[in-house]
Tab-separated table of C-alpha atoms in Angstrom:
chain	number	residue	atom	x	y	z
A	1	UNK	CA	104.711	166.508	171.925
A	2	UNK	CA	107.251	165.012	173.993
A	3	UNK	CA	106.382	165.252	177.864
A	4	UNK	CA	109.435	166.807	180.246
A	5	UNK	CA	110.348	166.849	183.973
A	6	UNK	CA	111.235	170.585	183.023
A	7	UNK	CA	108.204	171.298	181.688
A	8	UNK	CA	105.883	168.772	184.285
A	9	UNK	CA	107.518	171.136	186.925
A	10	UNK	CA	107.081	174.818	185.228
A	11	UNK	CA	103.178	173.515	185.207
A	12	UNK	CA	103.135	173.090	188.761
A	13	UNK	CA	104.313	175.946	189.299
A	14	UNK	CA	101.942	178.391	187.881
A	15	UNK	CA	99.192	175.872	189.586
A	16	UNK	CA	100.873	176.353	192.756
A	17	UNK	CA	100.480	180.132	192.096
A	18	UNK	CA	96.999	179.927	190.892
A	19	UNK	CA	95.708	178.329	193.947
A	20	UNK	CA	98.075	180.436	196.820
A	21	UNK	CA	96.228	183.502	194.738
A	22	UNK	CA	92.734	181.721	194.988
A	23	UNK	CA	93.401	181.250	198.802
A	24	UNK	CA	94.618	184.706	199.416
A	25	UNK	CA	91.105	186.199	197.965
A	26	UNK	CA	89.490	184.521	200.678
A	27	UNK	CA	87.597	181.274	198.717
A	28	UNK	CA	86.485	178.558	200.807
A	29	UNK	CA	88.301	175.697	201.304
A	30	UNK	CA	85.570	174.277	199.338
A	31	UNK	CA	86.135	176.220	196.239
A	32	UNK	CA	89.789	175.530	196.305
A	33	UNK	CA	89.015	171.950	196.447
A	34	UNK	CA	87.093	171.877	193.391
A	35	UNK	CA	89.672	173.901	191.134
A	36	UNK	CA	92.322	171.300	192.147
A	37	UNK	CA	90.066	168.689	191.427
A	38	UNK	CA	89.483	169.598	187.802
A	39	UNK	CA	92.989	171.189	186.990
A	40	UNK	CA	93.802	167.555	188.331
A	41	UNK	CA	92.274	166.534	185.227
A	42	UNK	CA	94.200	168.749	183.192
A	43	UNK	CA	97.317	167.620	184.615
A	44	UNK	CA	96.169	163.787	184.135
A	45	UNK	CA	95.358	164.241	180.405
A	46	UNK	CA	98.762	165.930	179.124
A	47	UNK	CA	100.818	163.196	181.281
A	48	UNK	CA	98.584	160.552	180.099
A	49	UNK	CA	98.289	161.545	176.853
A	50	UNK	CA	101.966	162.935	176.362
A	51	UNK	CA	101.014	166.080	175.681
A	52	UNK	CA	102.746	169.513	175.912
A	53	UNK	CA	103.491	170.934	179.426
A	54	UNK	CA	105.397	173.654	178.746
A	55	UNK	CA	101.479	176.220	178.477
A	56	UNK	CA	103.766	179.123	177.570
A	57	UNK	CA	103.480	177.696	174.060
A	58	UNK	CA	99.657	176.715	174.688
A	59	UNK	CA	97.371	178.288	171.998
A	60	UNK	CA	93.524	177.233	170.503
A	61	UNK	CA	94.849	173.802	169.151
A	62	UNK	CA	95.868	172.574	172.061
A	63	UNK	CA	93.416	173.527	174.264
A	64	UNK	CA	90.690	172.298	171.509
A	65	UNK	CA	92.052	168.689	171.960
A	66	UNK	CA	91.590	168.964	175.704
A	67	UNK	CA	88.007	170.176	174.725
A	68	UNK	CA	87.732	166.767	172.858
A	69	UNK	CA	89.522	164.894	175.709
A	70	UNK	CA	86.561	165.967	177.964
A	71	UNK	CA	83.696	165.078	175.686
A	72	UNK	CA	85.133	161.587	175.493
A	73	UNK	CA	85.726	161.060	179.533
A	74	UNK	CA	82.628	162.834	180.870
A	75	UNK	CA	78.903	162.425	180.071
A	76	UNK	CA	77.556	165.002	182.029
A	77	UNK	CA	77.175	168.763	180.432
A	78	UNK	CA	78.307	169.834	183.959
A	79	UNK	CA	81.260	168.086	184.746
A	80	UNK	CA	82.535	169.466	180.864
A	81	UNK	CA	81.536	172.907	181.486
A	82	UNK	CA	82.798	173.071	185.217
A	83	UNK	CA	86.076	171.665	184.090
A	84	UNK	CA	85.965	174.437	181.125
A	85	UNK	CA	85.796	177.145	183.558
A	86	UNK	CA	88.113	176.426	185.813
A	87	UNK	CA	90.801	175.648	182.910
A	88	UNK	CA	90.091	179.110	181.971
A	89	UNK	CA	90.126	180.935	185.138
A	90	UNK	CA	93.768	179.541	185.403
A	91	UNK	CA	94.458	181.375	182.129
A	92	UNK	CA	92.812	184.358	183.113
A	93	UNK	CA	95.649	184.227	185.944
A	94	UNK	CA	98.045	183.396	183.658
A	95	UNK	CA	97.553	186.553	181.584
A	96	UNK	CA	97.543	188.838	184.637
A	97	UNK	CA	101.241	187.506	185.443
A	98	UNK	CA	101.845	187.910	181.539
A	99	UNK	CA	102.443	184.501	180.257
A	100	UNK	CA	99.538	185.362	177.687
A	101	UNK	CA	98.168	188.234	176.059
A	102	UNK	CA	94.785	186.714	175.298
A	103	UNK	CA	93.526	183.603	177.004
A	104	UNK	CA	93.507	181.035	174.272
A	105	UNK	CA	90.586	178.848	176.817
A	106	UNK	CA	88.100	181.874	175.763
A	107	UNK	CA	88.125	180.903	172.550
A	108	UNK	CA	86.514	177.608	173.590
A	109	UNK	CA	82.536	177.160	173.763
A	110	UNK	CA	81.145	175.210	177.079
A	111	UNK	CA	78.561	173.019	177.377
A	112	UNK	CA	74.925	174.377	178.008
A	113	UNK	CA	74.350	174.520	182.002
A	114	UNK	CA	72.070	171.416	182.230
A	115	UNK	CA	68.803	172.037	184.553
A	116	UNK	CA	68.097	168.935	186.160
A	117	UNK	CA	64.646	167.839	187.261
A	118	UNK	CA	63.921	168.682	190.312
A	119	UNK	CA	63.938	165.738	192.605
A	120	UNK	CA	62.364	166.984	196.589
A	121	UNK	CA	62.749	164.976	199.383
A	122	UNK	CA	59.376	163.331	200.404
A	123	UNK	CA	56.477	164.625	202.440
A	124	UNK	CA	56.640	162.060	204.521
A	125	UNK	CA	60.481	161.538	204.900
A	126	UNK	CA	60.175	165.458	205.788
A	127	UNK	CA	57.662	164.782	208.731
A	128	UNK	CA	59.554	162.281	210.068
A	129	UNK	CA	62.825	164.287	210.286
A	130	UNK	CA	60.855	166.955	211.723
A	131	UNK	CA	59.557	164.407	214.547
A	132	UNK	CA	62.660	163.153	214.881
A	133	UNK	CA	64.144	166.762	215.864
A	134	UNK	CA	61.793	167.448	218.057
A	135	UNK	CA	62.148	164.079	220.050
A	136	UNK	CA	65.894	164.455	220.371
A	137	UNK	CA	65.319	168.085	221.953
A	138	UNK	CA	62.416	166.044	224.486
A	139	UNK	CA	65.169	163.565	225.233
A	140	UNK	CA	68.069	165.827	225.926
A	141	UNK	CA	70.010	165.265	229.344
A	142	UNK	CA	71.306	169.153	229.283
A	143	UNK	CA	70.708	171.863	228.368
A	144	UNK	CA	74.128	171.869	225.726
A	145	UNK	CA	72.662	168.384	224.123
A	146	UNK	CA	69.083	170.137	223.974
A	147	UNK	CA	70.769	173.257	221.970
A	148	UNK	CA	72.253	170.859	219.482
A	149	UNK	CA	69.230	169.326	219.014
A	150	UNK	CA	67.161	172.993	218.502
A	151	UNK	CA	70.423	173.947	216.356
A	152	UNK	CA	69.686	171.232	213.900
A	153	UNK	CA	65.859	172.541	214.554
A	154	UNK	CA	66.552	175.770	213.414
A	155	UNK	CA	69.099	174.173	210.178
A	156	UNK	CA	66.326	172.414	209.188
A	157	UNK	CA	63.744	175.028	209.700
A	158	UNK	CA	65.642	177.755	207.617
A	159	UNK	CA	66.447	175.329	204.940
A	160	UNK	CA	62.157	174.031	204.182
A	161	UNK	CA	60.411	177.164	205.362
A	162	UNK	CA	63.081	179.495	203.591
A	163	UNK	CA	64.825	178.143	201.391
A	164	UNK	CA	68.276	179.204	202.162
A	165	UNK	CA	71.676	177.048	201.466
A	166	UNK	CA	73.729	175.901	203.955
A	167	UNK	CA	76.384	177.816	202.437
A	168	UNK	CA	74.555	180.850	203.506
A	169	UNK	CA	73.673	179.145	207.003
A	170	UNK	CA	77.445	179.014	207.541
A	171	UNK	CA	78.441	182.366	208.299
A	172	UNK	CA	74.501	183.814	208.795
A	173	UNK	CA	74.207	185.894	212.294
A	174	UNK	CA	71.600	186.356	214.936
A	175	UNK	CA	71.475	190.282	213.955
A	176	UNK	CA	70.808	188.954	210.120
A	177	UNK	CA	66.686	188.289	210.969
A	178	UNK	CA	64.501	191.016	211.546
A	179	UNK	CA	60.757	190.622	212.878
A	180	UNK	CA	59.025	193.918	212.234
A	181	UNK	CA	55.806	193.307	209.938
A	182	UNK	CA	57.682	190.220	208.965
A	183	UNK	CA	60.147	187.691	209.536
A	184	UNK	CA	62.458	188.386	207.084
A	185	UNK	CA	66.538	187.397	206.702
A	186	UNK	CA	68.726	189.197	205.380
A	187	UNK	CA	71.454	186.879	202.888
A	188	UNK	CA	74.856	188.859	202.123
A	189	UNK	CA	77.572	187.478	199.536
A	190	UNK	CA	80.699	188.845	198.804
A	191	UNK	CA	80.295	188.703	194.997
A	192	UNK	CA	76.415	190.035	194.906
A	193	UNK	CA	74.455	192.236	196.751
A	194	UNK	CA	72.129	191.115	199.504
A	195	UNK	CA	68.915	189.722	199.558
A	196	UNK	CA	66.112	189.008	201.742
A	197	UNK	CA	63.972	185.936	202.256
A	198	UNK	CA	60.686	185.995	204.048
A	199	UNK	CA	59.971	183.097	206.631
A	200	UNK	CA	56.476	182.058	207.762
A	201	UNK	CA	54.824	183.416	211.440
A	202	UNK	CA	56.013	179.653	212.710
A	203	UNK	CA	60.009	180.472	211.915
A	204	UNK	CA	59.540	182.679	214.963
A	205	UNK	CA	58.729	180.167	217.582
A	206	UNK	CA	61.320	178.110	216.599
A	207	UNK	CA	63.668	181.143	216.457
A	208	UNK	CA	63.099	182.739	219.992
A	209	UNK	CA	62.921	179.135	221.463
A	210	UNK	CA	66.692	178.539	220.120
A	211	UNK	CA	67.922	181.915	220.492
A	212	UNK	CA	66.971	182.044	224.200
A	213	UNK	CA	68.743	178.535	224.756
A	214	UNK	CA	71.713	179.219	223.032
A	215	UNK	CA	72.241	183.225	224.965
A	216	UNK	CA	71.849	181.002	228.430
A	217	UNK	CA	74.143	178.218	227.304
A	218	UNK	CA	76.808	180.883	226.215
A	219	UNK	CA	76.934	182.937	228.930
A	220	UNK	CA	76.898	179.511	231.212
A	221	UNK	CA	80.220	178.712	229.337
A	222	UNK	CA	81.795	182.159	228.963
A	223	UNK	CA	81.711	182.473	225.283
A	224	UNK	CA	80.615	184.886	222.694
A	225	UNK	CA	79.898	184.713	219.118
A	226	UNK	CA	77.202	186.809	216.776
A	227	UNK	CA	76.483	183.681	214.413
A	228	UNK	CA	73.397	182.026	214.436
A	229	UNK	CA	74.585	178.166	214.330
A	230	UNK	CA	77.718	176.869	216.075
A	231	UNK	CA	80.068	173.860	216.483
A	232	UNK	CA	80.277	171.669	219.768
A	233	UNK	CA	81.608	168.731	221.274
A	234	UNK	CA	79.495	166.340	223.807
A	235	UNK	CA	80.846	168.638	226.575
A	236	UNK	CA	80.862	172.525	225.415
A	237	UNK	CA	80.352	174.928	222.352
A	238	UNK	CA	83.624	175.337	220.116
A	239	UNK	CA	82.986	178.035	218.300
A	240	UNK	CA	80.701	180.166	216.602
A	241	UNK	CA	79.554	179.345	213.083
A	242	UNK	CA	78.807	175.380	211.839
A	243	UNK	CA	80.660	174.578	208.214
A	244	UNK	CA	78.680	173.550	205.611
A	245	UNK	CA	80.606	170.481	205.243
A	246	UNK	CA	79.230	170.287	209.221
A	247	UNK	CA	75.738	170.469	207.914
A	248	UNK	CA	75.711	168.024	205.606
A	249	UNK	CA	77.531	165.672	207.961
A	250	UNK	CA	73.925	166.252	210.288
A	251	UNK	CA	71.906	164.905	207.131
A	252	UNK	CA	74.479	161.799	206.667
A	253	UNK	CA	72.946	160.769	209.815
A	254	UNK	CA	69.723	162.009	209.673
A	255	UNK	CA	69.366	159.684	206.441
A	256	UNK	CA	71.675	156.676	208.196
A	257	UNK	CA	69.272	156.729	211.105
A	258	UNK	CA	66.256	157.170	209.901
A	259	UNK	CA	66.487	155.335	207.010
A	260	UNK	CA	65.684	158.225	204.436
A	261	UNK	CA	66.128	159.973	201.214
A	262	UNK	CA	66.805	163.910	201.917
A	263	UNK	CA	69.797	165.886	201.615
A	264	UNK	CA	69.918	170.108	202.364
A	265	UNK	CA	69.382	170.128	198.368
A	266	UNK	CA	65.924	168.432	198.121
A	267	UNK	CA	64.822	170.304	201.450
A	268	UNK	CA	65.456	173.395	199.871
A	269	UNK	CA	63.711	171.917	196.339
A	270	UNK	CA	60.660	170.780	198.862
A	271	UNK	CA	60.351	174.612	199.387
A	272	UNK	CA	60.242	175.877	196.125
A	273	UNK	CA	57.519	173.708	195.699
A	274	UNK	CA	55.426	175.238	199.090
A	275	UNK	CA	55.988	178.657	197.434
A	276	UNK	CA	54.741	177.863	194.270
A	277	UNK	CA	51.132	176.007	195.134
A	278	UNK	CA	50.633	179.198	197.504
A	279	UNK	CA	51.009	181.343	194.539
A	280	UNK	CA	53.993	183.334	195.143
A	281	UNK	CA	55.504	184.895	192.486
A	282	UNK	CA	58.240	184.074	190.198
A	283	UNK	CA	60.332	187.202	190.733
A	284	UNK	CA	59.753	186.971	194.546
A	285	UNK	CA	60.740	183.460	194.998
A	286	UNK	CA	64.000	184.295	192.675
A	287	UNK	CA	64.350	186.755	194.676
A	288	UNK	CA	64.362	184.439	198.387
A	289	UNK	CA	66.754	181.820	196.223
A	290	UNK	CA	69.244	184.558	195.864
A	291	UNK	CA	69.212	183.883	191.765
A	292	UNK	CA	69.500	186.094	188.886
A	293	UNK	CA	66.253	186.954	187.148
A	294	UNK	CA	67.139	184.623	184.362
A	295	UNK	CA	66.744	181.660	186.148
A	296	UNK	CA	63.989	179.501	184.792
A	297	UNK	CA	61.334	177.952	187.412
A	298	UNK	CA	60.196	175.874	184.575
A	299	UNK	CA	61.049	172.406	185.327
A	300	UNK	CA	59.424	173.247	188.904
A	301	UNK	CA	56.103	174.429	187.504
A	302	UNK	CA	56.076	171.390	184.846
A	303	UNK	CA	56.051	168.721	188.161
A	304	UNK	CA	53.766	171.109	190.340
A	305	UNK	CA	51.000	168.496	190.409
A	306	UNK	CA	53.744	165.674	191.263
A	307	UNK	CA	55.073	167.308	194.610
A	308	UNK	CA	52.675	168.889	197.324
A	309	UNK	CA	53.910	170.262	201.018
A	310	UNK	CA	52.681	172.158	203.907
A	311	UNK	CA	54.086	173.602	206.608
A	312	UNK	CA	51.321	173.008	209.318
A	313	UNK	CA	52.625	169.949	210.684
A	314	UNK	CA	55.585	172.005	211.856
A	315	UNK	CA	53.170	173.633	214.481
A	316	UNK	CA	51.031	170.827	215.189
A	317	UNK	CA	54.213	168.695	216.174
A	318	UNK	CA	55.517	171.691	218.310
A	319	UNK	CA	51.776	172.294	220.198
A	320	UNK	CA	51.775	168.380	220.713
A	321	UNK	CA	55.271	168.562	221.963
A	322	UNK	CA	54.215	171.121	224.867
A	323	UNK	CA	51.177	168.904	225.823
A	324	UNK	CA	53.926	165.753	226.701
């Protein structure tokens, strides 16, 4: 069908809607990234392809084609389905403000959720990030610089001994870990209801250590916050929280400098991999991920005898550290 100006601009419009709505409910600016990204995609295949603009008149043919659009452009299972579901969250929207009665993108199957193989950082690249930590809090010229460096400590510590995203690491607090029998955190979302994750006896050193810096440093600079991480400049702390975006910025140069392979993601995968060889089970360590109990640990289990980790080097490095 013939493309129009008219009808270019009507689509817009309800996008425009969709996303002020998205913002409004609080997503991060992450989130709202990604549904612009792929409704991009939408928008690029009916101006490309001529198609109809005006979605009042949208029904199953239409949105079938786009179905075949996407097979043809993307090879991956995931980019299809993601781009699926975010088409028909902006229906769902567009039936609450009655353009539709029924969402005609429901009536569409999406491609199966592909599990890839898991793919952990190294042993080794792991030790040598962890030395590298350690030697940048030894070198520090204050005692802001040596927080930084025990901030990315601690980010790296919660990620490999607990497995937790840095997503989660974002907004988590001081108040959030609790050291009764155990060292335990406690993970809220706002669309599930909280977990816990249990960290090894070493998590605590590392903990107190920070925690003690980062009180002094505060109260030297006059700030407050509850959050556990937090954003600085060379000369003072900015504010409470670090971004995720933040976070993986750290790794960029972790891997730049150090010339290795390991993201937040394979930390975390290294993890999974510690829990399983000491025998923990599945519906615990589904449980410290913070996934449903349908999640499969299969692929994990099938390369068991491929990945092996520890966490003892973590305290021999610190007791070597106090000897310098």
């Amino acid at each position: 069908m013939e493309l129009t100006e008219v009808n270019k601009k009507k689509l817009d419009k309800w996008q425009d809607a969709f996303f002020k709505k998205i913002a409004a409910k609080g997503r991060s600016n992450n989130t709202l990234k990604n549904y612009r990204t792929d409704l991009a995609c939408f928008n690029q295949y009916v101006t490309e392809h001529k198609k109809q603009t005006d979605i009042e008149k949208y029904s199953i043919p239409e949105i079938q084609e786009y179905g075949k659009y996407l097979e043809e452009k993307y090879k991956s299972d995931n980019s299809r389905r993601r781009r699926v579901q975010t088409l028909r969250i902006f229906f769902d929207h567009l039936v609450e403000e009655g353009v539709f009665n029924v969402n005609p993108v429901r009536k569409i199957p999406t491609s199966p959720k592909f599990l890839d193989i898991p793919r952990p950082a190294s042993f080794s690249h792991i030790k040598s990030l962890w030395h590298t930590l350690l030697n940048d809090q030894r070198n520090a010229q204050s005692d802001l610089e040596k927080l930084k460096a025990k901030r990315n400590g601690i980010i790296f510590a919660t990620v490999y001994l607990g497995g937790l995203k840095v997503s989660e690491l974002s907004k988590i607090k001081v108040a959030s870990f609790s050291f009764r029998d155990e060292i335990k955190a406690i993970i809220t979302h706002e669309k599930r209801d909280p977990y816990t994750v249990t960290f090894p006896s070493i998590f605590g050193r590392i903990f107190y250590e920070y925690v003690e810096l980062l009180e002094k440093v505060k109260k030297a600079q006059g700030v407050s916050f509850d959050h556990l991480l937090f954003n600085a400049n060379a000369h003072k702390i900015l504010s409470g929280g670090l971004s995720a975006r933040g976070m993986e910025l750290l790794f960029e140069d972790w891997r730049s400098r150090l010339m290795i392979e390991i993201t937040p993601k394979t930390l975390r995968q290294a993890c999974v991999f510690t829990w399983l060889h000491d025998g923990v089970n599945d519906t615990t360590i589904k449980e410290w991920l913070g996934v449903s109990p349908a999640y499969s640990l299969k692929l994990y289990k099938e390369h068991m005898d491929s990945h092996f980790y520890n966490q003892q080097f973590i305290e021999l490095a610190l007791n070597e550290d106090k000897l310098i």
